CSV table of C-alpha atoms in Angstrom, one decimal:
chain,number,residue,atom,x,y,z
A,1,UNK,CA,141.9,126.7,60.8
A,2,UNK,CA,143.6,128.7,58.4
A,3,UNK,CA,145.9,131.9,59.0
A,4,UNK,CA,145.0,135.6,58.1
A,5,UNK,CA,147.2,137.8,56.2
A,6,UNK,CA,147.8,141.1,57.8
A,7,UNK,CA,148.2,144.8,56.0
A,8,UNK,CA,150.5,146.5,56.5
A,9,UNK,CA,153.2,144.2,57.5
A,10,UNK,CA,154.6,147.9,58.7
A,11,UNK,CA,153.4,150.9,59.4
A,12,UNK,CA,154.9,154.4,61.5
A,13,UNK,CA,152.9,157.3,62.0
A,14,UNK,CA,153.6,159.9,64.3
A,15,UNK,CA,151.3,160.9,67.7
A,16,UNK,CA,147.9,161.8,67.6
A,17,UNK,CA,147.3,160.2,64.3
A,18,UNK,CA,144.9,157.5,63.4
A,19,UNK,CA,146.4,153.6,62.5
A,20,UNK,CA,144.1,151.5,60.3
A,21,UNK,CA,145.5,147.7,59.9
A,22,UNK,CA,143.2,145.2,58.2
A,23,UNK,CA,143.2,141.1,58.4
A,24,UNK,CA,141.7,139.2,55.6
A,25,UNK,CA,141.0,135.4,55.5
A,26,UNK,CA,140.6,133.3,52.2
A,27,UNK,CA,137.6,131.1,54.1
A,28,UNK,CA,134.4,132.5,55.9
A,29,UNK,CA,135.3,134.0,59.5
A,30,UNK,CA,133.0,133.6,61.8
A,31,UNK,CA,134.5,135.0,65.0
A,32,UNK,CA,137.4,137.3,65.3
A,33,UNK,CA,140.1,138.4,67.7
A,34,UNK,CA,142.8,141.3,68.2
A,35,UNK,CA,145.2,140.9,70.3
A,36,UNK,CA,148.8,143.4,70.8
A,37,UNK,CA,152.2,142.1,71.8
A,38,UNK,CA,154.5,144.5,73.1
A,39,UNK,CA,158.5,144.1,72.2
A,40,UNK,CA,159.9,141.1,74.3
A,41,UNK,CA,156.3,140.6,76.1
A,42,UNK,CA,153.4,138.1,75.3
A,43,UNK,CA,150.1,138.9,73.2
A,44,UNK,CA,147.2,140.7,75.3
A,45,UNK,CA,143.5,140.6,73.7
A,46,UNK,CA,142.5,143.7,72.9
A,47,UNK,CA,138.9,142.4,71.4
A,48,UNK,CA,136.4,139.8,70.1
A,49,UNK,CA,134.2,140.5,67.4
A,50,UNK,CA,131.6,138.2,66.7
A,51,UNK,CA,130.3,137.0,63.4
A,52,UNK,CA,126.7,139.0,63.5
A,53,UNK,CA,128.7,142.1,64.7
A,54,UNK,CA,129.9,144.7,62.4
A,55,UNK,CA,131.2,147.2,64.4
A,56,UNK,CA,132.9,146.9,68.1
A,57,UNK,CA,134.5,150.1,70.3
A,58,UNK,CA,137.1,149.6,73.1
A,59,UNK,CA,138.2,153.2,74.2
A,60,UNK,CA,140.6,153.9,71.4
A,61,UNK,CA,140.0,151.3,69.1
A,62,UNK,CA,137.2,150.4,66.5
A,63,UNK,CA,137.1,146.9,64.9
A,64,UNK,CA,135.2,146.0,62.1
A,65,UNK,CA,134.0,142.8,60.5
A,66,UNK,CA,133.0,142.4,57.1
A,67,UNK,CA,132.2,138.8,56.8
A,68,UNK,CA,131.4,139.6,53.2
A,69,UNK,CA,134.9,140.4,52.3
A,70,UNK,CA,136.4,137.7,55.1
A,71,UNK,CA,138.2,140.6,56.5
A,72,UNK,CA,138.5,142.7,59.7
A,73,UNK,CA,140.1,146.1,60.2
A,74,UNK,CA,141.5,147.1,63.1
A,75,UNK,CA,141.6,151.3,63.9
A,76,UNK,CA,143.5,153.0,66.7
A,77,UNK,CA,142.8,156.7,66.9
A,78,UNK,CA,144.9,159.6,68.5
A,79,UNK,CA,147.5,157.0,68.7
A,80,UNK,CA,150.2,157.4,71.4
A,81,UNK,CA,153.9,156.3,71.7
A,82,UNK,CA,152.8,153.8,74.4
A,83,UNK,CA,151.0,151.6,71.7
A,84,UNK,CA,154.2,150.9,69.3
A,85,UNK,CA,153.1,147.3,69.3
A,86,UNK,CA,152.8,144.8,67.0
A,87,UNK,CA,149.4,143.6,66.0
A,88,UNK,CA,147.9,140.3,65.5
A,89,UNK,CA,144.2,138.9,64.2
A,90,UNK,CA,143.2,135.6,64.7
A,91,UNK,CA,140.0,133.4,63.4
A,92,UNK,CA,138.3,132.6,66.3
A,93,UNK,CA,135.9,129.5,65.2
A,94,UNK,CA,134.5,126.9,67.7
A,95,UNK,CA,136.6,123.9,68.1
A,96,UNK,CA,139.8,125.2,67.2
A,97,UNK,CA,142.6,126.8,69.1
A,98,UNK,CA,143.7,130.8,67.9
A,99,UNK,CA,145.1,130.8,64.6
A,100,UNK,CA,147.8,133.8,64.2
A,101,UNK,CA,148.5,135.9,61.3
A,102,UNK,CA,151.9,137.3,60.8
A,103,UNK,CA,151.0,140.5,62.3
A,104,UNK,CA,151.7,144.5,62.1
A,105,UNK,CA,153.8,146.2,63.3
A,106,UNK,CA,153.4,149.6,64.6
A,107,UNK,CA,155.6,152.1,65.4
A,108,UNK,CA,154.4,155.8,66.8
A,109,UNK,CA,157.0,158.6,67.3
A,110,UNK,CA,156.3,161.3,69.7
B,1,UNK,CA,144.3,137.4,89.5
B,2,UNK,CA,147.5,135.9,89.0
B,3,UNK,CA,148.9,135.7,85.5
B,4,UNK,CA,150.3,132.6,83.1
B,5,UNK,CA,153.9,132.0,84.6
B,6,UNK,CA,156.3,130.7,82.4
B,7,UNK,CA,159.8,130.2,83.2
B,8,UNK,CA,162.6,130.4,82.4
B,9,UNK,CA,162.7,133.6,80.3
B,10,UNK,CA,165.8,133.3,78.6
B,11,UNK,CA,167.6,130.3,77.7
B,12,UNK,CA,170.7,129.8,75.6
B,13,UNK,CA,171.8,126.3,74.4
B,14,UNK,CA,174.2,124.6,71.9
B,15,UNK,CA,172.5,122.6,69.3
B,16,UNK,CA,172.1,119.1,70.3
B,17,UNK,CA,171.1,120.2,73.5
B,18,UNK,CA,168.2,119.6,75.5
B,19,UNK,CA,165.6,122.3,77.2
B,20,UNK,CA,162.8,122.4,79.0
B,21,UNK,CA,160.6,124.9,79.4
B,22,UNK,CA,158.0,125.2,82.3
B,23,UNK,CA,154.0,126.8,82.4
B,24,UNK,CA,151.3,127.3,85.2
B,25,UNK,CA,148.1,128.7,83.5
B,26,UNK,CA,145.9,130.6,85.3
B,27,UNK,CA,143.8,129.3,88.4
B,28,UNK,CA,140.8,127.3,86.6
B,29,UNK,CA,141.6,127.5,83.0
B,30,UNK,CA,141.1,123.7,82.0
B,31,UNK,CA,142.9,125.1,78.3
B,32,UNK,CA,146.5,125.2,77.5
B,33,UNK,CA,148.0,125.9,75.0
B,34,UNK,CA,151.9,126.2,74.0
B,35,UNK,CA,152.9,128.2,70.7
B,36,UNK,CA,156.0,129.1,69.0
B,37,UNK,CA,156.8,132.5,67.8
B,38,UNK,CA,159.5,132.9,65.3
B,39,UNK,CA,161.0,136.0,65.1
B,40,UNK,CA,159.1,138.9,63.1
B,41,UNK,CA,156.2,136.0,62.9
B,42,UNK,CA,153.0,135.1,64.4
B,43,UNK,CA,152.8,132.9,67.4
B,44,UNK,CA,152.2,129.0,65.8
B,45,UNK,CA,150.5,126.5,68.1
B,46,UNK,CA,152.2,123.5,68.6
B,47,UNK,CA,150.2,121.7,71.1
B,48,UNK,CA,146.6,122.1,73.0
B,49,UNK,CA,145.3,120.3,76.4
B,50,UNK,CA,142.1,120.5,77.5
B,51,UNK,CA,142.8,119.3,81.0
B,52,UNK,CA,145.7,117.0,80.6
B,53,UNK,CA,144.5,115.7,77.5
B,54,UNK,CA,146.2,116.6,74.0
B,55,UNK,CA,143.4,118.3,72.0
B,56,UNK,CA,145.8,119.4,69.4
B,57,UNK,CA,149.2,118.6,68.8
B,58,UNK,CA,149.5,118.2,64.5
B,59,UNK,CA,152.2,120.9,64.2
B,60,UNK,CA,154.1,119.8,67.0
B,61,UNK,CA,157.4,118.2,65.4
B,62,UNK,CA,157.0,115.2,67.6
B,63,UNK,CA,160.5,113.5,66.6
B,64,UNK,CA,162.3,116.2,69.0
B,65,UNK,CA,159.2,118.3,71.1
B,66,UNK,CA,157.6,116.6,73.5
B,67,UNK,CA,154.9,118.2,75.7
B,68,UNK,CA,152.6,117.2,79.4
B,69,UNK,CA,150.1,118.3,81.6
B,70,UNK,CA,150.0,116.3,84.8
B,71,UNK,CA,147.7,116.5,87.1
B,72,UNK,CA,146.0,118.9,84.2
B,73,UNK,CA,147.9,121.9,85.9
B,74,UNK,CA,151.4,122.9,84.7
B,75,UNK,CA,152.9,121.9,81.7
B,76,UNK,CA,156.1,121.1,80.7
B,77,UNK,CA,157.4,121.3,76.8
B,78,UNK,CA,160.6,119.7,76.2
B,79,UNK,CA,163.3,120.0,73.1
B,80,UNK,CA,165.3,117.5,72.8
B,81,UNK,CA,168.0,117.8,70.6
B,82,UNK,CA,167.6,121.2,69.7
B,83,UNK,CA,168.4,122.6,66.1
B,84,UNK,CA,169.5,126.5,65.1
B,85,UNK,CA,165.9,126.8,63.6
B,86,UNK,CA,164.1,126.1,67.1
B,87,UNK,CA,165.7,129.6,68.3
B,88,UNK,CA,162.1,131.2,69.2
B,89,UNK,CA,159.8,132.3,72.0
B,90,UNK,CA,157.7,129.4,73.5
B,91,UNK,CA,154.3,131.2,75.1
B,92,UNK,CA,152.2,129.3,77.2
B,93,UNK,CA,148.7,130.7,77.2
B,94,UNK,CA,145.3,129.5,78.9
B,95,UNK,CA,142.0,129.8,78.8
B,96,UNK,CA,138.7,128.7,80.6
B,97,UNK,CA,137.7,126.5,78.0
B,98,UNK,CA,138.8,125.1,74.6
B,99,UNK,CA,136.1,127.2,72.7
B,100,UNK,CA,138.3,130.0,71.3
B,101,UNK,CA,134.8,131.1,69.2
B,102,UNK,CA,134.0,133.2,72.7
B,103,UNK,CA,136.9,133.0,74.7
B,104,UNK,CA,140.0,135.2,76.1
B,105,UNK,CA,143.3,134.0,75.8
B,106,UNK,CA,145.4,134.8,78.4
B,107,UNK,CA,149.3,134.4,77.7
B,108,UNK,CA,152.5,134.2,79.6
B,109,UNK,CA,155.8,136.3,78.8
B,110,UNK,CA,157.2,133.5,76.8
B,111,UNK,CA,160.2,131.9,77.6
B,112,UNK,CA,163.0,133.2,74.6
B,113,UNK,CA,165.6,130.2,73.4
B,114,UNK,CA,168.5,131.2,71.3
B,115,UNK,CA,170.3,127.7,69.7
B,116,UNK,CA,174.0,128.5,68.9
């Protein structure tokens, strides 16, 4: 299972604006998850987006798929200083354990 | 619902040491999984049970980790002798089956080694 690249590796924005990261893959993805690790804490899901599903809401974020492109995006809007976070996709595919990208990191200042 | 425990949290050994870190997955998950997480990195798995057999375990570096699941509970994953470059966070994480295609991962705090 092969590891996604994340983009940004970095990004700061300040309150109540919008974060876009993206995840690409150079293979087909089939299934795809987010998950956010706080500073010194594990990773918590965040969401699954399945292969026949372009488009996913949780709350504050929106997650695409294009499985065209191999690539997911990831959007948070009216960020808050609580979700300075780093972010991680992983390929989801049947038979193999969550492969990690490197992750973005995101910091939100009040 | 109680949590992945993982313990300890911090750990701070001279290289050439040995350390052993300790995981209890969540009730029922038959699934767990150890990974490494290298500072400013993603989290790399090193080793997969379903039950307490090794599903996974080709990036484990098998001349110095060693890892088990008895009884197909807790989990144990061993360094042993530790090297500066194994300074990292080990997480445990579970999940209710090895089908990560549809499935939650639920992970621990991690347990953080520093190798001086």
């Amino acid at each position: 299972s092969q590891q996604g690249e994340e983009d940004p590796q970095a990004l700061s924005i300040q309150e109540g604006e919008n974060a876009t990261m993206n995840c690409s893959y150079k293979t087909s993805i089939n299934n795809l998850q987010w998950y956010r690790q706080n500073s010194g804490r594990g990773l918590v899901h965040l969401i699954l987006i399945r292969s026949n599903e372009r488009e996913k809401h949780s709350g504050r974020l929106r997650v695409t798929l294009d499985t065209s492109k191999n690539s997911s995006s990831l959007l948070i809007t009216a960020s808050r200083a609580a979700d300075t976070a780093s972010y991680f996709c992983a390929r989801s595919d049947s038979g193999y354990a969550l492969n990690f990208g490197k992750g973005t990191s995101l910091l939100v200042t009040p | 619902e109680a949590g992945v425990a993982q313990s300890p949290r911090y750990k701070i050994i001279e290289k050439r040491q040995s350390v052993a870190f300790w995981c209890n997955p969540i009730s029922g998950h038959a699934t767990l999984y150890w990974y490494q997480q290298i500072l400013g990195q993603g989290p790399k798995l090193l080793i997969q049970f379903q039950n307490n057999g090794v599903v996974d375990d080709s990036q484990l570096p098998k001349d110095r980790f060693s890892a088990e699941r008895l009884k197909g509970v807790d989990s144990t994953l061993k360094i042993q002798p530790a090297k500066l470059e194994d300074s990292a966070v080990y997480l445990c994480a579970s999940s209710r089956s090895a089908d990560s295609s549809g499935n939650t991962i639920y992970f621990g705090e991690g347990s953080w080694l520093t190798v001086v």
